[in-house]
Amino acid sequence: MYRIAVRDDEPLMAEQNAAMTRRILDGRGLTAEQDYHIDAFTSPEPLMEQLAAQPGAYSLLLLDIELAGENGVKLASFLREKRFTASILYITGHAGFAMDSFPTRPLDYLLKPVDEARLAAALDWDLQKMEQRAERPMLRSGTRAILLSSIRYLEIHGRRTLAHLEQGNETLPEPLSQLEETLLERGFRRCHYSYLVNLDHIAQIRRTQVLLDTGETLPVSRNRYQELMDSYIEQMK
């Protein structure tokens, strides 16, 4: 089921955004409480408690974040720290919040009042991504099949490749250059001669290094920075 949390300080605005979301999903042929469910929150604490107790409770978070508001900063920091897999869609009156929230890898930013066509486009994109994730794409190496989403990055290891996974590492018999041919079309990019990184595990890109959602850092070559940044931005759209 596609579970959505809508958070806005103003109860009327929270209900309006929830109603708009229902209207869009109903128009896509989805049925409430069968194909999707929406919860509305007017303060961050109940939502934070729900996510802390059940990190996978929601597929999508529609969050009203005010740059100058204490609650918005608190919730944004909470999301950065907990590495949630849910998509995040910010609804805000402050366009300048975009750069501050970049590490949370949002689906989109919608300025108030919310444009229904743009919200619909964001929902369509997220539903498409959810369907793709459900297919559980794999990397086949030797006799192994490794879930792509579990690979944080790949590293040259002599004539072989060391795969850094969510749980432990594994040496693969193929050289990194051979695996790269397969993975370039599946959300991976070279950040350095020795490393191939999973774009889904990137939290932030700096000029000389990549920060992963695990807190690890990888080097970024000068001649690979722009391509990596372009690919990362495209991945988030």
Short mmCIF file of C-alpha atoms in Angstrom, two decimals:
data_model
loop_
_atom_site.label_atom_id
_atom_site.label_comp_id
_atom_site.label_asym_id
_atom_site.label_seq_id
_atom_site.Cartn_x
_atom_site.Cartn_y
_atom_site.Cartn_z
CA MET A 1 0.00 0.00 0.00
CA TYR A 2 1.13 3.55 -0.78
CA ARG A 3 1.15 5.26 2.64
CA ILE A 4 1.45 9.05 2.83
CA ALA A 5 1.95 11.41 5.75
CA VAL A 6 0.94 15.07 5.29
CA ARG A 7 2.37 17.53 7.84
CA ASP A 8 1.37 21.19 8.12
CA ASP A 9 1.12 23.50 11.14
CA GLU A 10 -2.27 24.77 9.94
CA PRO A 11 -5.04 22.12 10.22
CA LEU A 12 -6.97 23.59 7.26
CA MET A 13 -3.87 23.54 5.04
CA ALA A 14 -3.03 19.98 6.11
CA GLU A 15 -6.52 18.81 5.15
CA GLN A 16 -6.47 20.73 1.85
CA ASN A 17 -3.16 19.14 0.84
CA ALA A 18 -4.42 15.71 1.91
CA ALA A 19 -7.63 16.23 -0.08
CA MET A 20 -5.66 17.32 -3.15
CA THR A 21 -3.49 14.21 -2.85
CA ARG A 22 -6.59 11.99 -2.58
CA ARG A 23 -8.09 13.64 -5.65
CA ILE A 24 -4.95 13.01 -7.69
CA LEU A 25 -4.61 9.38 -6.59
CA ASP A 26 -8.32 8.70 -7.16
CA GLY A 27 -7.87 10.13 -10.65
CA ARG A 28 -5.11 7.56 -11.24
CA GLY A 29 -7.55 4.75 -10.54
CA LEU A 30 -6.30 4.07 -7.01
CA THR A 31 -8.70 3.28 -4.17
CA ALA A 32 -8.40 4.80 -0.70
CA GLU A 33 -7.62 2.31 2.10
CA GLN A 34 -7.02 -0.37 -0.50
CA ASP A 35 -4.25 1.08 -2.68
CA TYR A 36 -3.28 4.08 -0.57
CA HIS A 37 -3.71 5.61 2.88
CA ILE A 38 -3.14 9.21 4.02
CA ASP A 39 -2.50 10.51 7.56
CA ALA A 40 -2.47 14.25 8.36
CA PHE A 41 -0.35 15.76 11.14
CA THR A 42 -0.42 19.34 12.42
CA SER A 43 2.75 19.10 14.55
CA PRO A 44 6.02 17.21 13.98
CA GLU A 45 6.16 15.28 17.27
CA PRO A 46 3.45 12.63 16.54
CA LEU A 47 4.96 12.02 13.10
CA MET A 48 8.46 11.72 14.55
CA GLU A 49 7.20 9.26 17.17
CA GLN A 50 5.48 7.19 14.50
CA LEU A 51 8.60 7.09 12.33
CA ALA A 52 10.83 6.27 15.29
CA ALA A 53 8.60 3.33 16.20
CA GLN A 54 8.12 2.18 12.60
CA PRO A 55 10.68 3.65 10.13
CA GLY A 56 8.89 2.08 7.15
CA ALA A 57 5.44 3.36 8.11
CA TYR A 58 5.19 5.70 5.11
CA SER A 59 6.16 5.64 1.45
CA LEU A 60 5.95 9.44 1.08
CA LEU A 61 6.18 12.40 3.45
CA LEU A 62 4.56 15.71 2.39
CA LEU A 63 6.13 18.16 4.79
CA ASP A 64 5.43 21.82 5.42
CA ILE A 65 8.84 23.15 6.42
CA GLU A 66 9.23 26.80 7.39
CA LEU A 67 12.88 27.84 7.28
CA ALA A 68 12.56 30.11 10.31
CA GLY A 69 10.40 27.72 12.30
CA GLU A 70 11.86 25.71 15.18
CA ASN A 71 9.70 22.70 14.33
CA GLY A 72 10.87 22.64 10.73
CA VAL A 73 14.53 22.65 11.68
CA LYS A 74 13.94 19.94 14.27
CA LEU A 75 12.12 17.66 11.84
CA ALA A 76 14.66 18.22 9.03
CA SER A 77 17.52 17.30 11.40
CA PHE A 78 15.62 14.21 12.55
CA LEU A 79 15.15 13.02 8.96
CA ARG A 80 18.84 13.54 8.14
CA GLU A 81 19.94 11.48 11.12
CA LYS A 82 17.58 8.51 10.76
CA ARG A 83 18.21 7.62 7.07
CA PHE A 84 14.57 7.07 6.18
CA THR A 85 13.82 5.40 2.85
CA ALA A 86 10.51 7.24 2.38
CA SER A 87 10.36 9.87 -0.35
CA ILE A 88 10.18 13.45 0.92
CA LEU A 89 8.18 16.23 -0.74
CA TYR A 90 8.59 19.68 0.82
CA ILE A 91 5.74 22.19 0.78
CA THR A 92 7.08 25.55 1.87
CA GLY A 93 6.73 29.29 1.64
CA HIS A 94 10.53 29.67 1.61
CA ALA A 95 12.30 28.89 -1.66
CA GLY A 96 15.63 29.37 0.11
CA PHE A 97 15.08 26.21 2.15
CA ALA A 98 16.08 24.09 -0.84
CA MET A 99 19.84 24.20 -0.26
CA ASP A 100 19.51 23.70 3.50
CA SER A 101 17.49 20.50 3.05
CA PHE A 102 19.56 19.09 0.17
CA PRO A 103 21.06 16.22 2.26
CA THR A 104 17.55 14.81 2.83
CA ARG A 105 17.30 14.18 -0.95
CA PRO A 106 13.74 15.47 -1.44
CA LEU A 107 11.50 14.39 -4.30
CA ASP A 108 10.56 18.01 -5.01
CA TYR A 109 9.84 21.42 -3.47
CA LEU A 110 6.39 22.92 -3.87
CA LEU A 111 5.80 26.57 -2.97
CA LYS A 112 2.53 27.61 -1.35
CA PRO A 113 -0.13 27.68 -2.59
CA VAL A 114 0.46 24.18 -3.97
CA ASP A 115 0.04 23.78 -7.72
CA GLU A 116 -2.04 20.62 -8.23
CA ALA A 117 -0.45 19.77 -11.59
CA ARG A 118 3.04 19.87 -10.09
CA LEU A 119 1.96 17.79 -7.09
CA ALA A 120 0.43 15.27 -9.51
CA ALA A 121 3.69 15.06 -11.47
CA ALA A 122 5.65 14.44 -8.26
CA LEU A 123 3.23 11.71 -7.15
CA ASP A 124 3.36 10.05 -10.57
CA TRP A 125 7.17 10.03 -10.44
CA ASP A 126 7.23 8.59 -6.92
CA LEU A 127 4.72 5.86 -7.78
CA GLN A 128 6.83 4.92 -10.78
CA LYS A 129 9.96 4.72 -8.61
CA MET A 130 8.09 2.60 -6.05
CA GLU A 131 7.07 0.15 -8.77
CA GLN A 132 10.66 -0.07 -9.97
CA ARG A 133 11.91 -0.72 -6.43
CA ALA A 134 9.34 -3.49 -6.06
CA GLU A 135 10.98 -5.32 -8.93
CA ARG A 136 14.10 -5.69 -6.74
CA PRO A 137 16.77 -5.34 -9.46
CA MET A 138 19.84 -7.52 -8.91
CA LEU A 139 23.50 -7.59 -9.87
CA ARG A 140 24.60 -11.02 -11.01
CA SER A 141 28.23 -11.82 -10.31
CA GLY A 142 29.60 -15.32 -10.71
CA THR A 143 27.02 -17.51 -8.99
CA ARG A 144 25.77 -14.68 -6.78
CA ALA A 145 22.80 -12.34 -7.16
CA ILE A 146 23.15 -9.16 -5.09
CA LEU A 147 20.32 -6.70 -4.52
CA LEU A 148 21.41 -3.43 -6.16
CA SER A 149 19.90 -1.31 -3.40
CA SER A 150 22.14 -3.05 -0.86
CA ILE A 151 25.34 -1.93 -2.63
CA ARG A 152 26.71 1.32 -1.20
CA TYR A 153 29.71 1.44 -3.53
CA LEU A 154 32.17 -0.75 -5.43
CA GLU A 155 35.94 -0.47 -5.18
CA ILE A 156 38.82 -1.74 -7.31
CA HIS A 157 40.42 -4.68 -5.52
CA GLY A 158 43.37 -5.81 -7.64
CA ARG A 159 41.83 -7.51 -10.68
CA ARG A 160 38.61 -8.02 -8.79
CA THR A 161 36.03 -5.74 -7.18
CA LEU A 162 35.19 -5.22 -3.53
CA ALA A 163 31.46 -4.60 -3.05
CA HIS A 164 30.64 -2.56 0.05
CA LEU A 165 27.15 -3.72 1.04
CA GLU A 166 24.67 -2.55 3.65
CA GLN A 167 25.72 -5.56 5.69
CA GLY A 168 29.38 -6.49 5.21
CA ASN A 169 31.61 -6.57 2.14
CA GLU A 170 32.06 -9.13 -0.62
CA THR A 171 34.78 -9.69 -3.21
CA LEU A 172 33.43 -10.12 -6.76
CA PRO A 173 35.44 -11.92 -9.47
CA GLU A 174 34.85 -9.29 -12.18
CA PRO A 175 36.99 -6.15 -12.54
CA LEU A 176 35.26 -2.86 -11.76
CA SER A 177 35.43 -1.75 -15.39
CA GLN A 178 33.34 -4.76 -16.43
CA LEU A 179 30.70 -4.21 -13.75
CA GLU A 180 30.54 -0.53 -14.62
CA GLU A 181 29.22 -1.36 -18.09
CA THR A 182 26.17 -2.97 -16.48
CA LEU A 183 25.66 -0.54 -13.61
CA LEU A 184 25.89 2.82 -15.40
CA GLU A 185 22.30 2.40 -16.57
CA ARG A 186 21.18 1.27 -13.12
CA GLY A 187 21.96 4.25 -10.92
CA PHE A 188 25.73 3.96 -10.38
CA ARG A 189 28.46 6.45 -11.32
CA ARG A 190 32.23 6.69 -11.02
CA CYS A 191 33.23 9.33 -8.51
CA HIS A 192 36.91 8.37 -8.77
CA TYR A 193 39.03 5.95 -10.79
CA SER A 194 38.85 3.42 -7.93
CA TYR A 195 35.20 3.82 -6.92
CA LEU A 196 31.75 3.28 -8.42
CA VAL A 197 29.05 4.71 -6.14
CA ASN A 198 25.32 3.98 -5.85
CA LEU A 199 23.54 7.33 -6.37
CA ASP A 200 20.75 6.21 -4.04
CA HIS A 201 23.23 6.07 -1.14
CA ILE A 202 24.64 9.57 -1.66
CA ALA A 203 23.68 12.14 0.99
CA GLN A 204 25.78 15.03 -0.31
CA ILE A 205 28.34 15.78 -3.03
CA ARG A 206 31.20 18.15 -2.37
CA ARG A 207 33.97 19.26 -4.69
CA THR A 208 36.48 16.69 -3.47
CA GLN A 209 34.37 14.03 -1.78
CA VAL A 210 31.02 12.25 -1.63
CA LEU A 211 29.21 11.85 1.68
CA LEU A 212 27.16 8.65 1.85
CA ASP A 213 24.02 8.09 3.91
CA THR A 214 26.11 5.86 6.19
CA GLY A 215 28.47 8.73 7.06
CA GLU A 216 31.28 7.30 4.92
CA THR A 217 33.15 9.52 2.47
CA LEU A 218 34.62 8.70 -0.94
CA PRO A 219 37.02 10.84 -3.00
CA VAL A 220 35.77 12.72 -6.06
CA SER A 221 38.11 13.26 -8.98
CA ARG A 222 38.16 16.75 -10.47
CA ASN A 223 37.27 15.45 -13.94
CA ARG A 224 34.34 13.38 -12.61
CA TYR A 225 32.68 15.95 -10.35
CA GLN A 226 30.32 17.58 -12.87
CA GLU A 227 29.08 14.32 -14.40
CA LEU A 228 28.51 12.89 -10.94
CA MET A 229 26.59 15.98 -9.81
CA ASP A 230 24.47 16.04 -12.98
CA SER A 231 23.61 12.35 -12.59
CA TYR A 232 22.76 12.80 -8.91
CA ILE A 233 20.41 15.72 -9.61
CA GLU A 234 18.74 13.82 -12.45
CA GLN A 235 18.26 10.81 -10.16
CA MET A 236 16.37 12.94 -7.64
CA LYS A 237 13.89 14.37 -10.15
#
